[in-house]
Coordinates of C-alpha atoms and ligand atoms in Angstrom, one line a residue:
Chain A
M1 CA 116.4 112.5 133.2
S2 CA 115.1 116.3 133.3
M3 CA 115.3 118.8 136.3
R4 CA 111.7 119.1 136.1
E5 CA 109.8 117.1 139.1
P6 CA 107.5 114.5 136.8
D7 CA 103.6 113.9 136.3
A8 CA 104.0 110.7 135.8
D9 CA 106.4 107.4 135.1
V10 CA 105.5 106.7 132.3
I11 CA 103.5 108.4 129.4
I12 CA 102.1 106.4 126.7
V13 CA 101.4 107.9 123.3
G14 CA 98.1 106.0 122.0
G15 CA 95.0 103.5 123.0
G16 CA 95.3 100.4 120.5
L17 CA 96.9 97.2 122.0
A18 CA 100.1 98.1 121.5
G19 CA 99.9 101.0 123.9
C20 CA 97.1 99.7 126.2
S21 CA 99.3 96.4 127.2
A22 CA 102.5 98.2 127.6
A23 CA 100.4 100.4 130.1
I24 CA 98.6 97.4 132.0
V25 CA 101.5 95.7 132.8
L26 CA 103.5 99.0 134.2
A27 CA 100.5 99.5 136.1
R28 CA 100.8 96.8 137.8
A29 CA 104.2 97.4 138.6
G30 CA 103.3 100.1 140.4
L31 CA 104.4 102.6 138.2
T32 CA 102.7 105.4 137.4
V33 CA 101.4 105.7 134.2
F34 CA 99.7 108.4 131.6
L35 CA 98.2 106.8 128.9
M36 CA 97.2 110.0 126.1
E37 CA 93.8 108.7 123.6
R38 CA 93.3 111.3 120.7
G39 CA 89.6 109.2 120.7
D40 CA 87.4 110.1 122.5
E41 CA 87.1 106.7 123.8
C42 CA 90.1 104.2 123.2
G43 CA 89.2 102.0 120.3
N44 CA 87.2 104.3 118.1
K45 CA 90.4 105.5 116.0
N46 CA 91.1 102.0 115.0
M47 CA 90.5 99.3 111.9
T48 CA 91.5 95.5 112.0
G49 CA 90.9 93.3 109.1
G50 CA 89.3 91.2 112.0
R51 CA 91.6 87.4 113.2
L52 CA 93.1 88.2 116.4
Y53 CA 96.1 85.8 117.1
G54 CA 95.5 85.2 121.0
H55 CA 99.0 84.4 122.2
S56 CA 100.5 87.4 123.2
L57 CA 97.9 88.6 125.1
E58 CA 97.6 85.7 126.6
K59 CA 100.6 86.6 128.5
I60 CA 99.4 89.5 130.1
I61 CA 95.5 88.4 130.6
P62 CA 95.2 84.5 130.6
D63 CA 92.0 83.1 129.3
F64 CA 91.7 86.9 128.5
A65 CA 88.7 85.4 125.9
K66 CA 86.4 84.6 128.9
E67 CA 85.1 87.9 129.3
A68 CA 87.1 90.3 126.9
P69 CA 84.5 90.8 123.9
I70 CA 85.8 88.8 120.9
E71 CA 83.2 88.0 118.2
R72 CA 83.8 84.8 117.4
I73 CA 86.5 81.6 117.5
V74 CA 88.1 81.3 114.0
K75 CA 87.9 77.4 113.8
H76 CA 87.5 77.7 109.6
E77 CA 90.1 79.3 107.2
K78 CA 89.9 79.6 103.8
I79 CA 92.1 81.0 101.1
S80 CA 90.3 81.6 97.5
L81 CA 92.7 83.1 94.2
M82 CA 89.6 84.5 92.5
T83 CA 89.9 85.6 89.0
E84 CA 86.6 88.2 87.5
D85 CA 83.7 85.1 87.5
G86 CA 86.3 82.4 88.8
S87 CA 86.7 81.6 91.7
L88 CA 89.6 78.4 93.7
D89 CA 88.6 77.4 96.9
I90 CA 91.0 75.7 99.5
G91 CA 89.0 75.8 102.7
Y92 CA 90.6 74.0 106.2
Q93 CA 88.6 72.8 109.1
S94 CA 89.7 71.3 112.1
G95 CA 89.6 70.2 115.4
K96 CA 93.2 71.7 115.4
L97 CA 92.6 75.5 115.4
S98 CA 92.1 77.3 118.5
S99 CA 92.4 73.9 120.3
S100 CA 93.9 75.6 123.3
P101 CA 94.0 79.7 124.6
E102 CA 97.7 79.8 123.2
N103 CA 96.9 78.9 119.3
A104 CA 93.5 80.5 119.2
S105 CA 92.5 83.0 117.2
Y106 CA 89.3 85.6 117.3
T107 CA 87.9 87.4 115.0
V108 CA 87.5 91.2 117.1
L109 CA 86.0 94.8 116.1
R110 CA 88.7 97.5 117.7
A111 CA 86.0 100.2 118.8
K112 CA 84.8 97.2 121.9
F113 CA 87.3 95.5 121.8
D114 CA 90.3 98.5 122.4
A115 CA 87.8 100.0 125.1
W116 CA 87.3 96.7 127.1
L117 CA 91.8 96.5 127.1
A118 CA 91.8 100.3 128.0
E119 CA 88.7 99.4 131.1
K120 CA 91.3 96.4 131.9
A121 CA 94.3 99.7 131.8
M122 CA 92.4 101.1 133.9
E123 CA 91.5 98.8 137.0
A124 CA 95.2 97.9 136.6
G125 CA 95.4 101.9 137.9
V126 CA 96.5 103.6 134.4
E127 CA 95.6 106.9 134.3
V128 CA 93.5 107.1 130.8
I129 CA 93.5 109.8 128.6
P130 CA 90.9 110.4 125.8
G131 CA 90.3 113.6 123.5
I132 CA 94.3 114.5 123.7
K133 CA 96.1 115.0 121.2
V134 CA 99.2 114.8 121.2
D135 CA 100.9 117.4 119.1
H136 CA 104.8 117.0 120.5
I137 CA 107.3 115.8 121.7
V138 CA 109.4 116.7 124.6
V139 CA 113.0 117.2 124.5
E140 CA 116.1 118.6 126.4
D141 CA 119.5 118.1 125.7
G142 CA 118.8 115.1 123.3
K143 CA 116.5 113.2 125.6
V144 CA 112.9 112.7 125.4
I145 CA 111.1 113.6 128.6
G146 CA 107.1 114.4 127.7
I147 CA 104.7 115.2 125.6
E148 CA 102.8 118.8 124.9
S149 CA 98.9 118.9 124.5
D150 CA 97.6 122.0 122.6
G151 CA 100.5 124.4 124.1
E152 CA 100.5 122.4 127.6
E153 CA 103.4 119.9 128.4
M154 CA 103.4 116.5 130.7
I155 CA 106.5 115.5 132.4
A156 CA 107.6 111.8 132.9
N157 CA 110.6 109.8 132.5
C158 CA 110.0 107.8 130.0
V159 CA 107.9 108.0 126.7
I160 CA 106.7 104.9 125.3
L161 CA 105.3 105.6 121.4
A162 CA 102.1 103.5 120.6
D163 CA 100.5 105.9 117.8
G164 CA 100.4 103.3 115.4
V165 CA 101.4 102.9 112.0
N166 CA 101.3 107.0 110.5
S167 CA 103.5 107.6 114.2
L168 CA 103.8 111.3 113.2
L169 CA 105.5 112.0 116.8
A170 CA 108.6 108.7 115.7
Q171 CA 108.9 110.7 112.3
E172 CA 108.8 114.6 114.1
L173 CA 112.2 112.5 116.1
G174 CA 113.6 111.3 113.7
M175 CA 113.5 108.0 114.6
K176 CA 111.2 107.0 111.6
K177 CA 111.3 108.0 108.8
E178 CA 108.4 109.2 106.2
L179 CA 106.2 106.8 104.9
E180 CA 106.6 105.4 101.6
P181 CA 104.8 103.7 99.0
N182 CA 106.0 100.7 98.3
Q183 CA 105.4 100.3 102.8
V184 CA 102.2 100.6 103.3
A185 CA 98.9 99.2 101.9
V186 CA 95.1 100.5 102.5
G187 CA 92.5 99.3 103.8
A188 CA 89.3 99.1 103.3
K189 CA 86.2 97.5 105.7
E190 CA 82.4 97.3 105.5
T191 CA 80.8 95.7 108.8
I192 CA 77.8 94.7 107.2
R193 CA 74.5 93.2 110.0
L194 CA 73.6 90.0 109.2
S195 CA 72.0 87.5 112.3
E196 CA 74.0 85.4 114.1
S197 CA 72.1 82.1 112.4
I198 CA 72.1 83.2 109.1
I199 CA 76.0 83.9 109.6
N200 CA 76.1 80.3 111.2
E201 CA 73.8 78.7 107.6
R202 CA 75.7 80.2 105.1
F203 CA 79.4 79.8 106.7
G204 CA 78.3 76.8 107.4
L205 CA 79.4 77.6 111.4
K206 CA 78.3 76.3 115.1
E207 CA 77.6 79.1 117.6
N208 CA 80.4 80.8 118.4
E209 CA 82.5 79.5 115.5
G210 CA 83.8 81.6 113.0
T211 CA 85.9 81.9 109.3
A212 CA 88.6 83.9 108.4
W213 CA 88.7 84.1 104.9
L214 CA 91.5 85.6 102.9
S215 CA 92.0 86.2 98.8
A216 CA 94.3 86.9 96.2
G217 CA 93.3 88.2 92.3
D218 CA 90.5 89.7 91.1
P219 CA 89.2 91.8 94.0
T220 CA 92.0 94.0 93.2
L221 CA 92.5 93.2 89.5
G222 CA 96.0 91.5 89.4
G223 CA 97.6 94.7 91.9
F224 CA 98.9 94.2 94.7
G225 CA 97.1 92.8 97.9
G226 CA 93.7 91.5 98.7
G227 CA 90.0 90.8 100.4
F228 CA 89.7 89.0 103.8
I229 CA 86.4 88.1 105.2
Y230 CA 85.8 87.8 108.8
T231 CA 83.2 86.5 110.7
N232 CA 81.7 87.9 114.1
K233 CA 79.0 87.2 116.2
D234 CA 76.5 89.1 113.7
T235 CA 77.8 91.0 111.5
V236 CA 80.6 90.5 108.6
S237 CA 83.6 91.9 108.6
I238 CA 84.7 92.6 104.8
G239 CA 87.2 94.5 103.1
I240 CA 90.4 95.2 100.6
V241 CA 94.0 95.5 100.4
A242 CA 95.9 98.0 98.8
T243 CA 98.9 98.1 98.7
L244 CA 99.8 102.5 97.6
S245 CA 103.1 101.9 95.1
D246 CA 100.2 99.7 92.9
I247 CA 97.6 102.5 93.1
G248 CA 96.8 103.5 89.4
Y249 CA 97.9 99.8 88.3
T250 CA 94.9 100.2 87.0
D251 CA 91.6 102.8 87.0
V252 CA 90.0 101.1 89.5
S253 CA 89.6 102.9 92.6
V254 CA 89.6 102.0 96.4
P255 CA 86.6 101.9 97.0
E256 CA 85.7 100.5 93.3
M257 CA 87.8 97.3 94.5
L258 CA 85.6 96.9 97.5
D259 CA 82.1 96.9 95.8
R260 CA 83.6 94.6 93.2
F261 CA 84.6 92.2 96.0
K262 CA 81.5 92.6 97.9
E263 CA 79.5 91.5 94.2
H264 CA 81.9 88.4 93.2
P265 CA 79.8 85.9 92.3
S266 CA 81.3 83.6 95.2
V267 CA 81.0 86.1 97.8
A268 CA 78.0 88.0 97.0
P269 CA 75.3 85.5 98.0
Y270 CA 76.9 84.9 102.3
L271 CA 76.2 88.8 101.7
E272 CA 72.0 88.7 100.2
G273 CA 69.9 90.9 102.8
G274 CA 72.8 92.6 105.2
E275 CA 72.8 95.8 105.8
V276 CA 75.9 97.7 106.1
I277 CA 76.3 99.6 109.6
E278 CA 80.4 101.3 109.0
Y279 CA 83.0 101.7 106.6
S280 CA 85.8 102.5 107.9
G281 CA 89.5 102.6 106.3
H282 CA 93.1 102.2 107.8
L283 CA 96.9 101.9 106.6
V284 CA 98.4 98.5 106.7
P285 CA 102.3 98.8 107.2
E286 CA 103.8 95.2 105.2
E287 CA 107.5 95.5 104.4
G288 CA 109.0 94.0 107.2
M289 CA 112.1 94.0 108.9
A290 CA 113.6 96.5 106.4
M291 CA 111.2 99.7 107.6
V292 CA 111.7 99.1 111.6
P293 CA 112.6 102.4 112.7
E294 CA 114.8 103.5 115.4
L295 CA 112.9 101.9 118.9
Y296 CA 114.5 103.2 121.5
R297 CA 116.3 106.0 122.2
D298 CA 117.3 108.5 125.7
G299 CA 113.8 108.2 127.2
V300 CA 111.9 106.5 124.5
L301 CA 110.7 103.5 123.1
V302 CA 108.3 102.9 120.0
T303 CA 106.2 99.6 119.5
G304 CA 103.4 98.1 117.5
D305 CA 102.8 100.1 114.5
A306 CA 104.9 102.8 114.9
A307 CA 107.3 100.5 115.0
G308 CA 106.4 98.8 111.4
L309 CA 106.0 95.2 113.2
C310 CA 103.4 93.6 111.1
I311 CA 103.3 91.5 108.2
N312 CA 100.9 90.7 105.5
L313 CA 101.7 87.0 104.1
G314 CA 98.7 86.8 101.7
Y315 CA 96.3 84.4 103.9
T316 CA 97.4 85.9 107.1
V317 CA 97.8 89.2 108.1
R318 CA 99.8 89.6 111.8
G319 CA 99.5 92.8 113.3
M320 CA 97.8 93.0 116.6
D321 CA 100.0 90.2 118.0
F322 CA 103.2 91.8 117.4
A323 CA 101.7 95.0 118.9
I324 CA 100.8 93.3 122.0
E325 CA 104.1 91.8 122.7
S326 CA 106.0 94.6 121.6
G327 CA 103.6 96.8 124.2
R328 CA 104.7 94.0 126.4
L329 CA 108.2 94.3 126.7
A330 CA 108.5 97.5 126.1
A331 CA 107.2 97.8 129.2
E332 CA 109.3 95.1 130.5
A333 CA 112.6 97.0 129.5
V334 CA 111.0 100.2 131.4
L335 CA 110.4 98.1 134.5
R336 CA 114.5 97.8 134.1
A337 CA 114.9 101.4 132.9
N338 CA 113.0 102.1 136.2
E339 CA 114.9 99.3 138.2
I340 CA 118.4 100.5 138.0
G341 CA 116.9 103.9 137.6
D342 CA 118.6 105.5 134.2
F343 CA 116.1 105.4 131.3
S344 CA 119.2 105.8 128.7
A345 CA 119.5 104.5 125.4
N346 CA 121.8 102.5 126.4
T347 CA 119.5 100.6 129.2
L348 CA 116.6 100.9 126.8
S349 CA 118.2 99.0 124.4
Y350 CA 117.5 95.9 126.8
Y351 CA 114.0 96.7 124.8
E352 CA 115.2 95.4 121.3
T353 CA 117.2 92.1 122.8
L354 CA 113.7 91.2 124.1
L355 CA 111.7 92.0 120.6
K356 CA 114.6 90.3 119.2
N357 CA 114.5 87.0 121.1
S358 CA 110.8 87.1 121.1
F359 CA 108.7 85.7 117.8
V360 CA 108.1 89.6 116.9
M361 CA 111.6 89.6 115.1
K362 CA 112.0 86.1 114.1
D363 CA 108.8 86.4 111.9
L364 CA 109.7 89.6 111.2
D365 CA 113.2 88.2 110.3
E366 CA 111.5 84.8 108.3
Y367 CA 108.9 87.0 106.2
K368 CA 112.3 89.1 105.2
G369 CA 111.9 87.5 101.9
F370 CA 108.2 87.5 101.3
P371 CA 106.9 91.1 100.8
T372 CA 109.6 91.5 97.8
L373 CA 106.8 88.2 96.9
L374 CA 104.3 90.5 97.0
T375 CA 105.4 92.5 94.7
K376 CA 105.2 90.1 91.8
R377 CA 102.5 90.3 89.5
A378 CA 102.7 86.8 89.3
I379 CA 101.2 86.1 92.8
F380 CA 97.9 88.0 92.2
K381 CA 97.8 88.0 87.8
D382 CA 98.9 85.5 86.4
L383 CA 98.2 83.2 89.7
P384 CA 94.9 83.0 90.0
E385 CA 94.0 83.2 85.6
M386 CA 96.8 80.8 85.6
V387 CA 94.3 78.2 88.8
D388 CA 91.2 79.2 87.2
D389 CA 91.9 78.1 83.5
I390 CA 93.8 74.7 84.5
A391 CA 90.5 74.1 87.0
A392 CA 87.8 75.3 84.6
K393 CA 90.1 72.4 82.1
L394 CA 89.6 70.3 85.1
F395 CA 85.2 71.0 85.7
V396 CA 84.3 71.5 82.6
V397 CA 82.8 69.1 81.0
D398 CA 80.8 69.6 77.3
G399 CA 81.5 66.9 75.3
K400 CA 84.8 67.8 73.5
P401 CA 87.7 66.8 74.0
N402 CA 89.2 66.6 77.0
S403 CA 93.2 66.4 77.7
G404 CA 93.4 65.7 81.4
L405 CA 94.9 67.4 84.8
I406 CA 98.1 66.9 83.7
M407 CA 98.2 68.3 79.9
G408 CA 95.8 70.9 81.2
I409 CA 98.0 72.8 83.8
V410 CA 101.1 72.5 80.9
E411 CA 98.7 73.8 78.3
S412 CA 97.4 76.7 80.7
L413 CA 101.4 77.4 81.9
A414 CA 102.9 77.3 78.8
Q415 CA 100.1 79.9 77.4
R416 CA 100.2 82.3 79.9
T417 CA 103.8 82.0 81.6
S418 CA 107.2 82.1 79.3
A419 CA 109.6 79.2 80.4
R420 CA 112.0 82.2 81.9
E421 CA 109.1 83.8 83.9
L422 CA 107.7 80.9 85.4
V423 CA 111.7 79.8 87.5
D424 CA 112.4 83.5 88.1
F425 CA 109.1 83.1 90.0
I426 CA 109.5 79.7 91.7
T427 CA 113.0 81.0 92.9
I428 CA 111.2 83.9 94.6
L429 CA 108.5 81.7 96.1
L430 CA 111.8 79.4 97.0
E431 CA 113.4 82.4 97.9
A432 CA 110.8 83.8 100.3
F433 CA 110.3 80.6 102.4
Chain B
M1 CA 73.1 93.8 98.1
K2 CA 72.0 97.1 96.1
K3 CA 75.1 99.4 95.7
M4 CA 76.0 101.9 97.6
S5 CA 77.6 105.3 96.8
I6 CA 80.8 106.1 98.7
D7 CA 78.5 108.9 100.3
D8 CA 75.9 107.0 101.4
K9 CA 78.8 104.3 103.4
L10 CA 80.4 107.8 104.9
A11 CA 76.3 108.7 106.3
L12 CA 77.1 105.2 108.0
D13 CA 79.7 106.5 110.0
L14 CA 79.5 108.9 113.1
F15 CA 82.0 112.4 112.7
R16 CA 82.7 114.9 114.9
T17 CA 83.7 117.8 112.5
D18 CA 85.7 121.2 112.8
E19 CA 84.7 123.2 110.1
E20 CA 87.1 126.0 110.9
H21 CA 90.8 124.1 110.8
P22 CA 91.1 122.0 108.3
H23 CA 93.8 119.2 109.2
I24 CA 94.8 118.0 105.8
I25 CA 96.5 121.6 102.9
V26 CA 95.8 120.8 99.7
D27 CA 97.5 122.1 96.6
L28 CA 94.3 122.2 94.5
D29 CA 96.1 124.1 91.4
Y30 CA 98.7 121.1 91.2
K31 CA 98.7 120.3 87.2
D32 CA 100.3 117.0 87.2
E33 CA 97.6 114.9 85.9
E34 CA 99.1 111.8 87.9
E35 CA 99.5 112.9 90.6
I36 CA 95.9 113.9 91.0
R37 CA 95.1 110.4 89.5
K38 CA 96.9 108.4 92.3
L39 CA 95.0 110.2 95.1
V40 CA 91.5 109.9 93.2
L41 CA 92.5 106.9 92.9
A42 CA 93.5 105.6 96.5
C43 CA 91.6 107.5 99.0
P44 CA 89.0 105.2 100.1
A45 CA 86.5 108.0 101.5
K46 CA 87.2 110.0 97.8
C47 CA 88.1 112.8 99.2
Y48 CA 89.8 114.0 96.5
K49 CA 87.8 114.1 93.3
Y50 CA 88.5 115.0 89.6
D51 CA 85.4 115.6 87.2
E52 CA 86.4 118.1 83.9
G53 CA 89.6 119.3 84.9
I54 CA 88.1 119.9 87.9
F55 CA 90.2 119.2 91.4
S56 CA 88.4 119.5 94.4
F57 CA 89.1 118.0 98.3
S58 CA 87.0 117.8 101.1
Y59 CA 88.4 116.7 104.3
L60 CA 85.2 115.9 106.3
G61 CA 84.4 112.7 105.5
C62 CA 87.9 111.9 106.3
L63 CA 88.9 108.4 107.3
E64 CA 92.3 109.9 109.0
C65 CA 93.6 107.3 107.5
G66 CA 97.8 108.7 106.1
T67 CA 96.9 107.2 102.6
C68 CA 97.2 110.7 100.9
R69 CA 99.7 111.5 102.9
V70 CA 101.9 108.8 101.6
L71 CA 101.1 109.4 97.9
S72 CA 101.8 112.7 97.8
R73 CA 103.6 114.4 100.6
D74 CA 104.6 118.0 99.6
K75 CA 102.8 117.7 96.2
I76 CA 99.5 117.9 96.7
V77 CA 99.6 116.9 100.6
K78 CA 101.2 120.2 101.7
E79 CA 99.9 119.9 105.3
W80 CA 98.3 116.6 107.2
N81 CA 97.9 116.1 110.5
H82 CA 95.4 113.8 113.0
P83 CA 92.7 116.3 113.6
H84 CA 92.1 117.3 116.8
G85 CA 91.7 115.5 120.1
E86 CA 88.2 114.1 119.7
I87 CA 87.1 115.5 116.3
G88 CA 87.0 113.5 113.0
V89 CA 85.3 109.5 112.4
Q90 CA 84.3 107.2 115.6
Y91 CA 84.4 103.7 114.6
R92 CA 81.7 102.3 116.7
Q93 CA 82.8 98.6 115.0
G94 CA 86.1 99.6 113.9
Ligands
FAD501 C1 92.4 96.5 106.7 C2 93.7 95.7 108.0 C3 93.4 94.9 107.8 C4 94.6 93.9 108.9 N1 93.9 92.4 109.5 C5 94.9 92.3 111.0 C6 94.3 91.0 111.5 O1 92.9 90.4 110.8 N2 95.0 90.7 112.1 C7 96.0 91.5 112.9 O2 96.8 90.7 113.4 N3 96.3 92.9 112.4 C8 95.9 93.6 111.2 N4 95.9 93.7 110.9 C9 96.9 95.1 111.4 C10 96.5 95.5 113.0 O3 95.1 96.7 113.3 C11 97.7 96.2 113.1 O4 98.8 96.4 113.0 C12 96.9 96.6 114.6 O5 96.6 97.3 114.8 C13 98.3 98.0 114.9 O6 98.1 97.9 116.8 P1 98.8 99.1 117.2 O7 98.3 99.6 118.7 O8 100.0 99.3 117.2 O9 98.4 100.4 116.5 P2 96.6 101.0 116.4 O10 95.8 100.3 116.6 O11 96.7 101.5 115.4 O12 96.8 102.4 117.5 C14 97.0 103.7 117.4 C15 97.0 104.8 119.0 O13 97.4 105.8 118.8 C16 96.8 106.5 118.9 N5 97.4 108.0 118.1 C17 98.2 107.9 117.3 N6 98.5 109.4 117.4 C18 97.9 109.8 118.2 C19 98.6 111.6 119.0 N7 99.4 112.4 118.4 N8 97.5 111.2 120.1 C20 97.3 110.3 121.0 N9 96.8 109.2 120.3 C21 97.3 109.2 119.1 C22 95.3 105.8 117.7 O14 94.2 106.5 118.1 C23 95.3 104.4 118.3 O15 94.7 104.7 119.3 C24 95.0 94.5 109.7 C25 95.3 96.5 109.5 C26 94.4 96.8 108.7 C27 94.4 98.2 108.1
SF4_502 S1 94.1 110.5 104.9 FE1 92.5 108.9 103.8 S2 90.6 110.0 104.4 FE2 91.9 111.5 104.3 S3 92.1 112.7 102.7 FE3 94.1 110.6 102.6 S4 93.5 109.6 101.7 FE4 91.2 110.4 102.0

């Protein structure tokens, strides 16, 4: 601890999901908390695909969905493998999806959702300070003692970094390296207004039911990445993600990938007559465990996207539930440090222990092989084309001899993949799971 | 749906701009076309343009994603920071 009188017990940088979650837990326990956010309101710098798995916020605010500005409850899942003019879809709808608050997932829009969560933080006693960009972290004798903005310092016993994927502050401290192109994907998204009834009709939804629809293949033209569509109340979130190390694999730009996705014959009819109301862009961390930085040092903890806690499984992206859980666990570690009056790295290491015992590190560990899988052209290019070929053989009847399903599959495989590649591909798949 | 230009899309977003303090500083004399091509393709706001051999950049319309920093730090992108508090894009949906 510094000799200087602290302005607050804890200063949190970043009013996203990780920051707000940490803030609520700390303030409820009676600590004074400053939450610094560069946007002029929490949430208005933030964008996401669209689906929040509710379980981790449930632990902080039970039954939050009853009052939070969620858009819809996901009851329909869809995955598509797309070629230029074809799409093989797998759909799943079941009473098992979102059947309890613990396993429910919701579509959300972050400008509204984060603003609400920040409101909850204020109710808990957090001093939310928007419109302030934290420029530097103040370090004294090797210990973090506060933050600096516009030349002014604020001192605290502990600082929690929840400043998102770019986390310039964790980089400045040397806790985190500069991001590399193979570690992140860029996302571009449009929010398109339709109407509640049109969305329900087109997607086959009842009332507040929602669809999560992910795709690989054509939207990125075989590049690493994919497309997503989430239904909101009266809008649809549609976007693409493309891994940075693979940009330039084709001549198609990121904005063009999104246009291609919107124009795809299996997507366009859903959007017909819609009005674009917002366009947004953001990075997604996707390397998993390998990009997790130092999580704590004397007087400081790193949470959420800033700590690379996010996974992209192709059929689902999870970062929001990780951000919330890591924020809560960071707060738990700080509360313990506060009890014994010692904010050293040694005490704060409890955060890492908590993370390791939680789903966050367990799922990140499971996911270890997946990033390698996602860098195989086979998944994004060969597989969709092969599947399209097989489906066409199966469903197109034109009076010419038809080779039947099994032979059709064998022919398609033989045409597109050498035996060796196939073995490699299957090996990677098995390693990943 | 009718195809929209990137400028039409960005016009739908709310921006508070600060024309005096660029948050990104770019080396426009950079000659490596491969490096330029990556940024032109990757920037979701098309802030980087390369037309008939002329390389240009405007930070107005920047969505603050960080892509260009990751792709070309210390090469084309000399400095990259978040804009000042309250400045820049303000999502109303997100
Ligand atoms: C295209 C896309 C699709 C995605 N889809 C999903 C999905 O469907 N489901 C899912 O669970 N996850 C998804 N994710 C991931 C998810 O959005 C993130 O993991 C999550 O938002 C991380 O939350 P966070 O609180 O850690 O960071 P953020 O939400 O990024 O919050 C960081 C905050 O810090 C602020 N900040 C940064 N620097 C400073 C500073 N110096 N001073 C003051 N404030 C600062 C920012 O303004 C921001 O409010 C997706 C991401 C993208 C980009
Ligand atoms: S930060 Fe993102 S939007 Fe802004 S110029 Fe760089 S790539 Fe483009």
